[in-house]
Structure formats: structure tokens, C-alpha cells
Amino acid sequence: AEDAPQLYIEMLTLNPTGELRSSWIVRTPDGTTYRLGTTADASQYVGNYYSATNAIYRWRLAEAEDVHGNKMKFSYYEQRSCGRDAISLPSTIRYNNYGTNSWASELTFVRSTVYPPVDVRWDFCNLQVFGEPGALERVEVRHLGQLLRRYGLTYGVSSTGRRYLDTVTPYNGAGTAALPATNLDYVELNNKPWCPSAPPGSFGASTFAYPRLSTISNGYGAVEQFTYVAETAWGDWDGCNGALFNYQVQQQQTYDGLHSTPALQTLSYASAYTKDHLVKGYGQVTALAYDYAGALLQKTRHVFHNDAGASNDDLRGRERC
């Protein structure tokens, strides 16, 4: 690949069953081969799958194979509307292959048919590519056909109608015994300032509050907490000029259920690059890690390409060597 010489990338015009359509092979330095778009459900397209005139707009991973012949196979749930794939989400992942086409282990993703109470009108016939698939309801784990574990997921809705993951509860294979649930809590933060001169219902009068993950607790006493801060050290923040907040994780606290004080990681950001009222990236991010007694364990500094000018756009955001 031109921008990634360590990768071998090949585009194929015939898929394995002979239809005239494109797919991709990607091989990494360790010899692992990834096949993308080699099955009908791993390609999202406009038009008929068997037509030479179809337009594929996304190739998804269909299979991965290492140098020892170990494979993983991926399948997807799709829903078509107005001649296009409007929905495409993982359905199964199979691995631990044996024999010709047998798989010892399988993950199954089961989706709810109840759609969330969010006022979104998906218009598939007017260039709306992606649709609302319903929430992921549970994940099932099988080995040699036996259901070993299932994970149930529940959701909440924020004050502005945004759906968020609320709990993840593991069950035994029979579904009769539940282990402690992982709980997720959120803080609602505005994505932009309010413009006092804007008419009601306009863009300027909206703050677009979204829930952001603030706490994860695993049900056994361990807790992760995240603190955010908005980047406001640049631009005109009267809320009327289209400027949007760019939130950063400022610190991460880890309680292990044993110590009274948390382990701590702090992050600081420098050399923001902005364009069109948006933060496009930072030139430097510094992470400080402290133990449960407050002693500094490690300081890590990440430096990124963040130089101005169109000639540097391809590098911007990549970490410097």
C-alpha cells in the first residue's frame, strides 16, 4: 500500500463464487490475511448484488486467517430499502475451525425488534444510507453447539432522547442464573454554547446535549470514573457562530474495591489545530499515571503531526515516530 508499505492490499473483481463484483485482500506483516467483501452480506451496496453495475460503498471483514490456517468468519444482518443496504450489523462470529467448514466456537448477536423512542425519521429513498436497526439485546456464546454464556443488554434514554447503554448482565447458558451486572452512568454535556440572540428552535438556540460516559462499575466493587473538559481556549464562544465544543478526557480514576483512594491518570493537551470553528487535533498529549497512594508511576508524551497547510493534511493526526 502506498501510505502503508507494511501492508499487502489487493482488489479483486471476481468474488470466490464467480460473480463480477469487487472485494479486497489485506495481508499484514505477521502473515494474517483479511478478506473484505467476499460474501454478499459483507458488502453494502446500491443495486443488485449479482449485477455488474452495483455500487459498493462499504466492504466489511468476511474472514481472517493466520499462517497456521486458523480462521475467523464473520456474517452480518442486513436490511434493504429502496434498492440499497440501509442496515448492516454483525450477526455471528465463528472461530476455532476444524474439518472442512466446521466451527467449534460462535458468538451470536441478537437484536431487539423494538425501536428506541428517538424522533429520527429515516428516509431511505432520499440518500439516507444508514437506518435504525434496533438495539443489541443480547450476545450468546456457544462451543460445539452448547450455549455457555449469554450477556443481556439494557438501555436508557437521555433527556434529549439519546439512547445509551445502561447495563450488561452475564447469565449462565440456561439463562437461570445472573452474575453481577456492569453498570454505566453518563453525564449530559452541551456540544455547543447557547446563542442568546437566536430565535427559538434555531441552530443557535440549540445546545445539542449528549450523554458522555462518566462511570463504569463492574458489580464487584471496581469502578472507573471519567472527567471531561471542553476545549474553549480559541475562537468566539458566543454560541452564534457555529463553534462546537471539543471534549477531552481530563482524568480517569480507578477504584479497585480494596483501596480507599483511586489510581489516577491525568491527560493534558497542547497545540490545538483548529479550522472552521472545530478542533481538528492536538500536537501533543501528555498522560501521567499515579498509583493508589498518589505516587507518580509513569509519564507518557505523545506527539502528533499537526502542522498547518494543505500539504500536511495527510499526516495530521498521525503520531510522530
Tab-separated table of C-alpha atoms in Angstrom:
chain	number	residue	atom	x	y	z
A	1	ALA	CA	0.000	0.000	0.000
A	2	GLU	CA	1.328	3.448	-0.883
A	3	ASP	CA	0.581	5.018	2.501
A	4	ALA	CA	1.218	1.806	4.473
A	5	PRO	CA	4.098	-0.127	2.861
A	6	GLN	CA	3.920	-2.828	5.552
A	7	LEU	CA	0.552	-3.973	4.173
A	8	TYR	CA	-0.202	-6.011	1.076
A	9	ILE	CA	-3.531	-4.890	-0.408
A	10	GLU	CA	-5.178	-6.374	-3.484
A	11	MET	CA	-8.529	-5.578	-5.070
A	12	LEU	CA	-10.321	-8.466	-6.758
A	13	THR	CA	-13.015	-8.047	-9.394
A	14	LEU	CA	-14.375	-11.596	-9.076
A	15	ASN	CA	-15.539	-12.920	-5.732
A	16	PRO	CA	-14.871	-16.590	-4.814
A	17	THR	CA	-18.162	-17.767	-6.363
A	18	GLY	CA	-17.503	-16.072	-9.687
A	19	GLU	CA	-19.831	-13.052	-9.661
A	20	LEU	CA	-18.464	-9.897	-11.234
A	21	ARG	CA	-18.030	-7.615	-8.230
A	22	SER	CA	-15.194	-6.264	-6.123
A	23	SER	CA	-13.633	-7.472	-2.887
A	24	TRP	CA	-10.330	-6.932	-1.102
A	25	ILE	CA	-7.464	-8.938	0.358
A	26	VAL	CA	-5.268	-7.341	3.034
A	27	ARG	CA	-2.188	-9.124	4.406
A	28	THR	CA	-0.344	-7.829	7.483
A	29	PRO	CA	3.368	-8.314	8.297
A	30	ASP	CA	2.633	-11.329	10.552
A	31	GLY	CA	1.115	-13.137	7.571
A	32	THR	CA	-2.528	-12.832	8.624
A	33	THR	CA	-4.882	-12.478	5.651
A	34	TYR	CA	-8.088	-10.462	5.858
A	35	ARG	CA	-10.795	-10.829	3.207
A	36	LEU	CA	-13.272	-7.994	2.887
A	37	GLY	CA	-16.484	-8.019	0.878
A	38	THR	CA	-16.111	-11.607	-0.346
A	39	THR	CA	-19.680	-12.508	0.693
A	40	ALA	CA	-22.958	-10.782	-0.112
A	41	ASP	CA	-23.635	-9.701	3.471
A	42	ALA	CA	-20.083	-8.329	3.873
A	43	SER	CA	-20.661	-5.783	1.095
A	44	GLN	CA	-23.002	-2.831	1.432
A	45	TYR	CA	-24.164	-1.759	-1.976
A	46	VAL	CA	-26.725	0.107	-4.016
A	47	GLY	CA	-28.365	-2.108	-6.614
A	48	ASN	CA	-28.477	-5.879	-7.059
A	49	TYR	CA	-25.661	-7.961	-5.543
A	50	TYR	CA	-25.407	-10.076	-8.724
A	51	SER	CA	-25.363	-7.094	-11.074
A	52	ALA	CA	-22.144	-5.842	-12.643
A	53	THR	CA	-23.439	-2.287	-12.273
A	54	ASN	CA	-23.883	-2.307	-8.498
A	55	ALA	CA	-22.172	0.388	-6.427
A	56	ILE	CA	-20.480	-0.863	-3.253
A	57	TYR	CA	-19.956	1.814	-0.640
A	58	ARG	CA	-18.500	-0.363	2.155
A	59	TRP	CA	-16.562	-3.640	2.303
A	60	ARG	CA	-16.753	-5.426	5.646
A	61	LEU	CA	-14.493	-8.122	7.047
A	62	ALA	CA	-15.728	-11.547	5.932
A	63	GLU	CA	-12.832	-13.777	7.040
A	64	ALA	CA	-9.457	-13.640	8.766
A	65	GLU	CA	-6.849	-16.416	8.530
A	66	ASP	CA	-3.405	-16.675	10.104
A	67	VAL	CA	-0.374	-18.515	8.706
A	68	HIS	CA	-1.354	-21.701	10.587
A	69	GLY	CA	-4.765	-21.946	8.947
A	70	ASN	CA	-6.727	-20.732	11.971
A	71	LYS	CA	-9.752	-18.788	10.760
A	72	MET	CA	-12.466	-16.433	11.946
A	73	LYS	CA	-15.589	-15.988	9.861
A	74	PHE	CA	-17.948	-13.015	10.111
A	75	SER	CA	-21.559	-12.692	8.994
A	76	TYR	CA	-23.860	-9.683	9.086
A	77	TYR	CA	-27.520	-8.848	9.492
A	78	GLU	CA	-28.750	-6.683	6.639
A	79	GLN	CA	-31.944	-4.912	5.703
A	80	ARG	CA	-32.557	-3.404	2.285
A	81	SER	CA	-34.781	-0.481	1.423
A	82	CYS	CA	-35.241	1.450	-1.831
A	83	GLY	CA	-32.575	-0.596	-3.605
A	84	ARG	CA	-29.785	-0.199	-1.054
A	85	ASP	CA	-28.404	-1.795	2.096
A	86	ALA	CA	-29.788	0.537	4.742
A	87	ILE	CA	-28.744	-1.588	7.745
A	88	SER	CA	-25.692	-3.795	8.232
A	89	LEU	CA	-24.556	-5.073	11.637
A	90	PRO	CA	-22.616	-8.111	12.921
A	91	SER	CA	-24.729	-11.247	13.203
A	92	THR	CA	-22.246	-14.050	14.042
A	93	ILE	CA	-18.520	-14.537	14.555
A	94	ARG	CA	-17.235	-18.121	14.219
A	95	TYR	CA	-13.742	-19.348	15.129
A	96	ASN	CA	-11.768	-22.436	16.207
A	97	ASN	CA	-12.324	-24.037	12.814
A	98	TYR	CA	-11.917	-27.760	12.253
A	99	GLY	CA	-12.677	-30.017	9.309
A	100	THR	CA	-13.812	-28.511	6.028
A	101	ASN	CA	-16.271	-25.900	7.254
A	102	SER	CA	-16.947	-26.599	10.925
A	103	TRP	CA	-16.556	-24.126	13.783
A	104	ALA	CA	-16.160	-25.041	17.439
A	105	SER	CA	-16.895	-21.566	18.852
A	106	GLU	CA	-19.510	-18.993	17.924
A	107	LEU	CA	-20.712	-15.582	19.051
A	108	THR	CA	-24.267	-14.595	18.112
A	109	PHE	CA	-25.590	-11.034	18.280
A	110	VAL	CA	-29.350	-10.821	18.836
A	111	ARG	CA	-31.095	-7.529	18.129
A	112	SER	CA	-34.368	-6.221	19.502
A	113	THR	CA	-37.257	-5.584	17.143
A	114	VAL	CA	-38.419	-2.690	19.348
A	115	TYR	CA	-37.041	0.612	18.103
A	116	PRO	CA	-35.921	3.297	20.549
A	117	PRO	CA	-38.111	6.319	21.369
A	118	VAL	CA	-35.989	8.737	19.375
A	119	ASP	CA	-37.528	11.168	16.920
A	120	VAL	CA	-35.490	10.183	13.877
A	121	ARG	CA	-37.165	9.726	10.510
A	122	TRP	CA	-35.074	7.522	8.269
A	123	ASP	CA	-35.726	8.329	4.634
A	124	PHE	CA	-34.002	5.502	2.737
A	125	CYS	CA	-35.248	6.733	-0.624
A	126	ASN	CA	-33.634	10.167	-0.356
A	127	LEU	CA	-29.942	9.329	0.015
A	128	GLN	CA	-30.215	8.164	3.626
A	129	VAL	CA	-27.636	5.374	3.696
A	130	PHE	CA	-27.856	4.059	7.251
A	131	GLY	CA	-31.027	3.136	9.135
A	132	GLU	CA	-32.015	2.431	12.739
A	133	PRO	CA	-31.571	-1.324	13.355
A	134	GLY	CA	-32.974	-1.629	16.862
A	135	ALA	CA	-30.818	-2.152	19.933
A	136	LEU	CA	-28.462	-5.062	20.538
A	137	GLU	CA	-30.417	-7.158	23.043
A	138	ARG	CA	-28.014	-9.951	23.928
A	139	VAL	CA	-24.802	-11.724	22.958
A	140	GLU	CA	-24.699	-15.537	23.075
A	141	VAL	CA	-21.527	-17.645	23.394
A	142	ARG	CA	-21.546	-21.243	22.161
A	143	HIS	CA	-18.963	-24.009	21.977
A	144	LEU	CA	-19.652	-27.168	19.964
A	145	GLY	CA	-23.272	-26.093	19.768
A	146	GLN	CA	-23.775	-25.722	23.524
A	147	LEU	CA	-24.848	-22.329	24.864
A	148	LEU	CA	-22.298	-21.496	27.567
A	149	ARG	CA	-22.958	-17.851	28.392
A	150	ARG	CA	-25.240	-15.034	27.385
A	151	TYR	CA	-24.996	-11.314	28.024
A	152	GLY	CA	-28.134	-9.204	28.344
A	153	LEU	CA	-28.013	-5.505	27.491
A	154	THR	CA	-30.407	-2.796	28.664
A	155	TYR	CA	-30.631	0.824	27.567
A	156	GLY	CA	-31.683	4.213	28.848
A	157	VAL	CA	-32.735	7.415	27.112
A	158	SER	CA	-31.296	10.833	27.946
A	159	SER	CA	-33.328	13.999	28.490
A	160	THR	CA	-32.763	14.885	24.826
A	161	GLY	CA	-33.885	11.465	23.558
A	162	ARG	CA	-30.463	9.890	23.012
A	163	ARG	CA	-30.239	6.167	23.668
A	164	TYR	CA	-27.327	4.882	25.750
A	165	LEU	CA	-26.157	1.505	27.055
A	166	ASP	CA	-27.219	1.161	30.700
A	167	THR	CA	-26.293	-2.346	31.921
A	168	VAL	CA	-24.583	-5.530	30.728
A	169	THR	CA	-25.603	-8.640	32.687
A	170	PRO	CA	-23.941	-12.059	32.198
A	171	TYR	CA	-26.073	-15.208	32.560
A	172	ASN	CA	-25.339	-18.904	32.501
A	173	GLY	CA	-26.221	-20.842	29.371
A	174	ALA	CA	-29.690	-21.731	30.625
A	175	GLY	CA	-30.394	-18.100	31.471
A	176	THR	CA	-31.408	-19.056	35.023
A	177	ALA	CA	-28.518	-17.521	36.978
A	178	ALA	CA	-27.208	-13.973	36.637
A	179	LEU	CA	-23.822	-12.663	37.680
A	180	PRO	CA	-23.389	-9.063	38.893
A	181	ALA	CA	-24.151	-6.570	36.151
A	182	THR	CA	-21.792	-3.971	34.753
A	183	ASN	CA	-23.458	-0.568	35.117
A	184	LEU	CA	-22.700	2.507	33.037
A	185	ASP	CA	-23.564	6.075	34.034
A	186	TYR	CA	-23.382	9.211	31.940
A	187	VAL	CA	-23.171	12.974	32.220
A	188	GLU	CA	-25.013	15.173	29.722
A	189	LEU	CA	-22.767	17.845	28.218
A	190	ASN	CA	-23.662	20.504	25.687
A	191	ASN	CA	-21.994	20.238	22.287
A	192	LYS	CA	-22.174	23.997	21.690
A	193	PRO	CA	-22.933	27.211	23.583
A	194	TRP	CA	-26.359	28.792	23.586
A	195	CYS	CA	-26.744	31.894	21.409
A	196	PRO	CA	-28.839	34.496	23.270
A	197	SER	CA	-29.869	36.310	20.082
A	198	ALA	CA	-31.003	33.212	18.177
A	199	PRO	CA	-34.729	32.624	17.559
A	200	PRO	CA	-36.319	29.662	19.396
A	201	GLY	CA	-35.803	26.308	17.692
A	202	SER	CA	-32.900	27.515	15.553
A	203	PHE	CA	-29.387	26.091	15.431
A	204	GLY	CA	-28.055	28.933	17.583
A	205	ALA	CA	-30.652	28.350	20.292
A	206	SER	CA	-29.819	24.643	20.496
A	207	THR	CA	-27.016	23.276	22.658
A	208	PHE	CA	-27.216	19.634	21.481
A	209	ALA	CA	-26.658	17.975	24.859
A	210	TYR	CA	-25.367	14.400	24.531
A	211	PRO	CA	-24.661	11.788	27.218
A	212	ARG	CA	-20.983	11.011	27.726
A	213	LEU	CA	-19.732	8.040	29.712
A	214	SER	CA	-18.780	9.091	33.262
A	215	THR	CA	-18.745	5.896	35.372
A	216	ILE	CA	-18.372	2.141	34.846
A	217	SER	CA	-18.899	-0.240	37.782
A	218	ASN	CA	-18.431	-3.988	37.387
A	219	GLY	CA	-20.732	-5.142	40.197
A	220	TYR	CA	-17.847	-6.469	42.308
A	221	GLY	CA	-16.636	-3.149	43.724
A	222	ALA	CA	-14.362	-1.891	40.938
A	223	VAL	CA	-15.275	1.499	39.466
A	224	GLU	CA	-13.879	3.629	36.626
A	225	GLN	CA	-14.695	7.341	36.555
A	226	PHE	CA	-14.029	9.823	33.744
A	227	THR	CA	-13.895	13.621	33.908
A	228	TYR	CA	-14.253	15.782	30.788
A	229	VAL	CA	-13.308	19.326	29.932
A	230	ALA	CA	-14.278	21.325	26.846
A	231	GLU	CA	-11.691	22.975	24.619
A	232	THR	CA	-12.597	26.693	24.774
A	233	ALA	CA	-9.169	28.351	24.522
A	234	TRP	CA	-9.785	29.525	20.968
A	235	GLY	CA	-12.489	31.095	18.814
A	236	ASP	CA	-15.599	33.134	19.529
A	237	TRP	CA	-17.752	31.396	22.118
A	238	ASP	CA	-20.928	33.481	21.965
A	239	GLY	CA	-22.783	30.409	20.653
A	240	CYS	CA	-23.882	32.166	17.480
A	241	ASN	CA	-21.038	31.478	15.074
A	242	GLY	CA	-21.274	27.715	14.715
A	243	ALA	CA	-18.382	26.885	17.039
A	244	LEU	CA	-18.674	23.464	18.707
A	245	PHE	CA	-17.130	22.179	21.916
A	246	ASN	CA	-14.405	19.576	21.649
A	247	TYR	CA	-14.409	17.493	24.840
A	248	GLN	CA	-11.276	15.880	26.240
A	249	VAL	CA	-10.927	13.214	28.904
A	250	GLN	CA	-9.114	15.154	31.603
A	251	GLN	CA	-8.688	12.378	34.151
A	252	GLN	CA	-9.534	8.731	34.747
A	253	GLN	CA	-9.942	7.402	38.289
A	254	THR	CA	-9.785	3.666	39.022
A	255	TYR	CA	-11.204	2.266	42.265
A	256	ASP	CA	-10.342	-1.401	42.796
A	257	GLY	CA	-12.714	-2.039	45.721
A	258	LEU	CA	-9.780	-2.509	48.093
A	259	HIS	CA	-8.099	0.896	48.395
A	260	SER	CA	-9.952	3.932	49.705
A	261	THR	CA	-8.306	6.196	47.143
A	262	PRO	CA	-8.210	5.602	43.388
A	263	ALA	CA	-5.391	5.115	40.967
A	264	LEU	CA	-5.313	8.118	38.701
A	265	GLN	CA	-4.424	9.000	35.136
A	266	THR	CA	-4.434	12.627	34.019
A	267	LEU	CA	-4.232	13.837	30.441
A	268	SER	CA	-3.213	17.256	29.170
A	269	TYR	CA	-3.464	18.537	25.606
A	270	ALA	CA	-1.375	21.164	23.833
A	271	SER	CA	-1.048	22.847	20.407
A	272	ALA	CA	-4.637	22.597	19.232
A	273	TYR	CA	-5.157	22.895	15.485
A	274	THR	CA	-8.493	24.486	14.591
A	275	LYS	CA	-10.326	25.016	11.352
A	276	ASP	CA	-13.878	26.156	10.573
A	277	HIS	CA	-14.756	26.513	14.278
A	278	LEU	CA	-13.685	22.948	15.018
A	279	VAL	CA	-10.717	21.395	16.792
A	280	LYS	CA	-9.035	19.134	14.267
A	281	GLY	CA	-6.349	17.724	16.544
A	282	TYR	CA	-3.559	18.335	19.037
A	283	GLY	CA	0.157	18.399	18.577
A	284	GLN	CA	0.872	16.872	21.960
A	285	VAL	CA	-0.906	14.783	24.609
A	286	THR	CA	0.736	14.016	27.958
A	287	ALA	CA	-0.503	11.225	30.248
A	288	LEU	CA	0.532	10.959	33.921
A	289	ALA	CA	-0.224	7.707	35.781
A	290	TYR	CA	-0.353	7.581	39.606
A	291	ASP	CA	-0.766	4.597	41.939
A	292	TYR	CA	-3.348	4.236	44.720
A	293	ALA	CA	-1.077	6.132	47.134
A	294	GLY	CA	-0.674	9.074	44.752
A	295	ALA	CA	2.902	8.286	43.674
A	296	LEU	CA	3.785	9.028	40.047
A	297	LEU	CA	4.342	5.795	38.147
A	298	GLN	CA	4.809	6.891	34.559
A	299	LYS	CA	4.787	9.908	32.286
A	300	THR	CA	3.978	9.314	28.622
A	301	ARG	CA	4.123	12.011	25.996
A	302	HIS	CA	2.518	11.517	22.572
A	303	VAL	CA	3.466	13.877	19.755
A	304	PHE	CA	1.336	14.085	16.611
A	305	HIS	CA	1.651	15.584	13.165
A	306	ASN	CA	-0.371	18.761	13.456
A	307	ASP	CA	1.286	21.243	11.100
A	308	ALA	CA	-0.829	23.768	9.248
A	309	GLY	CA	-1.073	23.796	5.473
A	310	ALA	CA	-2.823	21.627	2.909
A	311	SER	CA	0.370	19.696	2.179
A	312	ASN	CA	0.310	18.317	5.738
A	313	ASP	CA	-3.347	17.215	5.777
A	314	ASP	CA	-2.488	13.587	5.003
A	315	LEU	CA	-0.197	13.392	8.045
A	316	ARG	CA	-2.262	15.381	10.521
A	317	GLY	CA	-3.446	13.272	13.418
A	318	ARG	CA	-0.811	10.564	12.986
A	319	GLU	CA	1.642	10.040	15.794
A	320	ARG	CA	5.196	11.056	15.079
A	321	CYS	CA	7.790	8.313	15.185
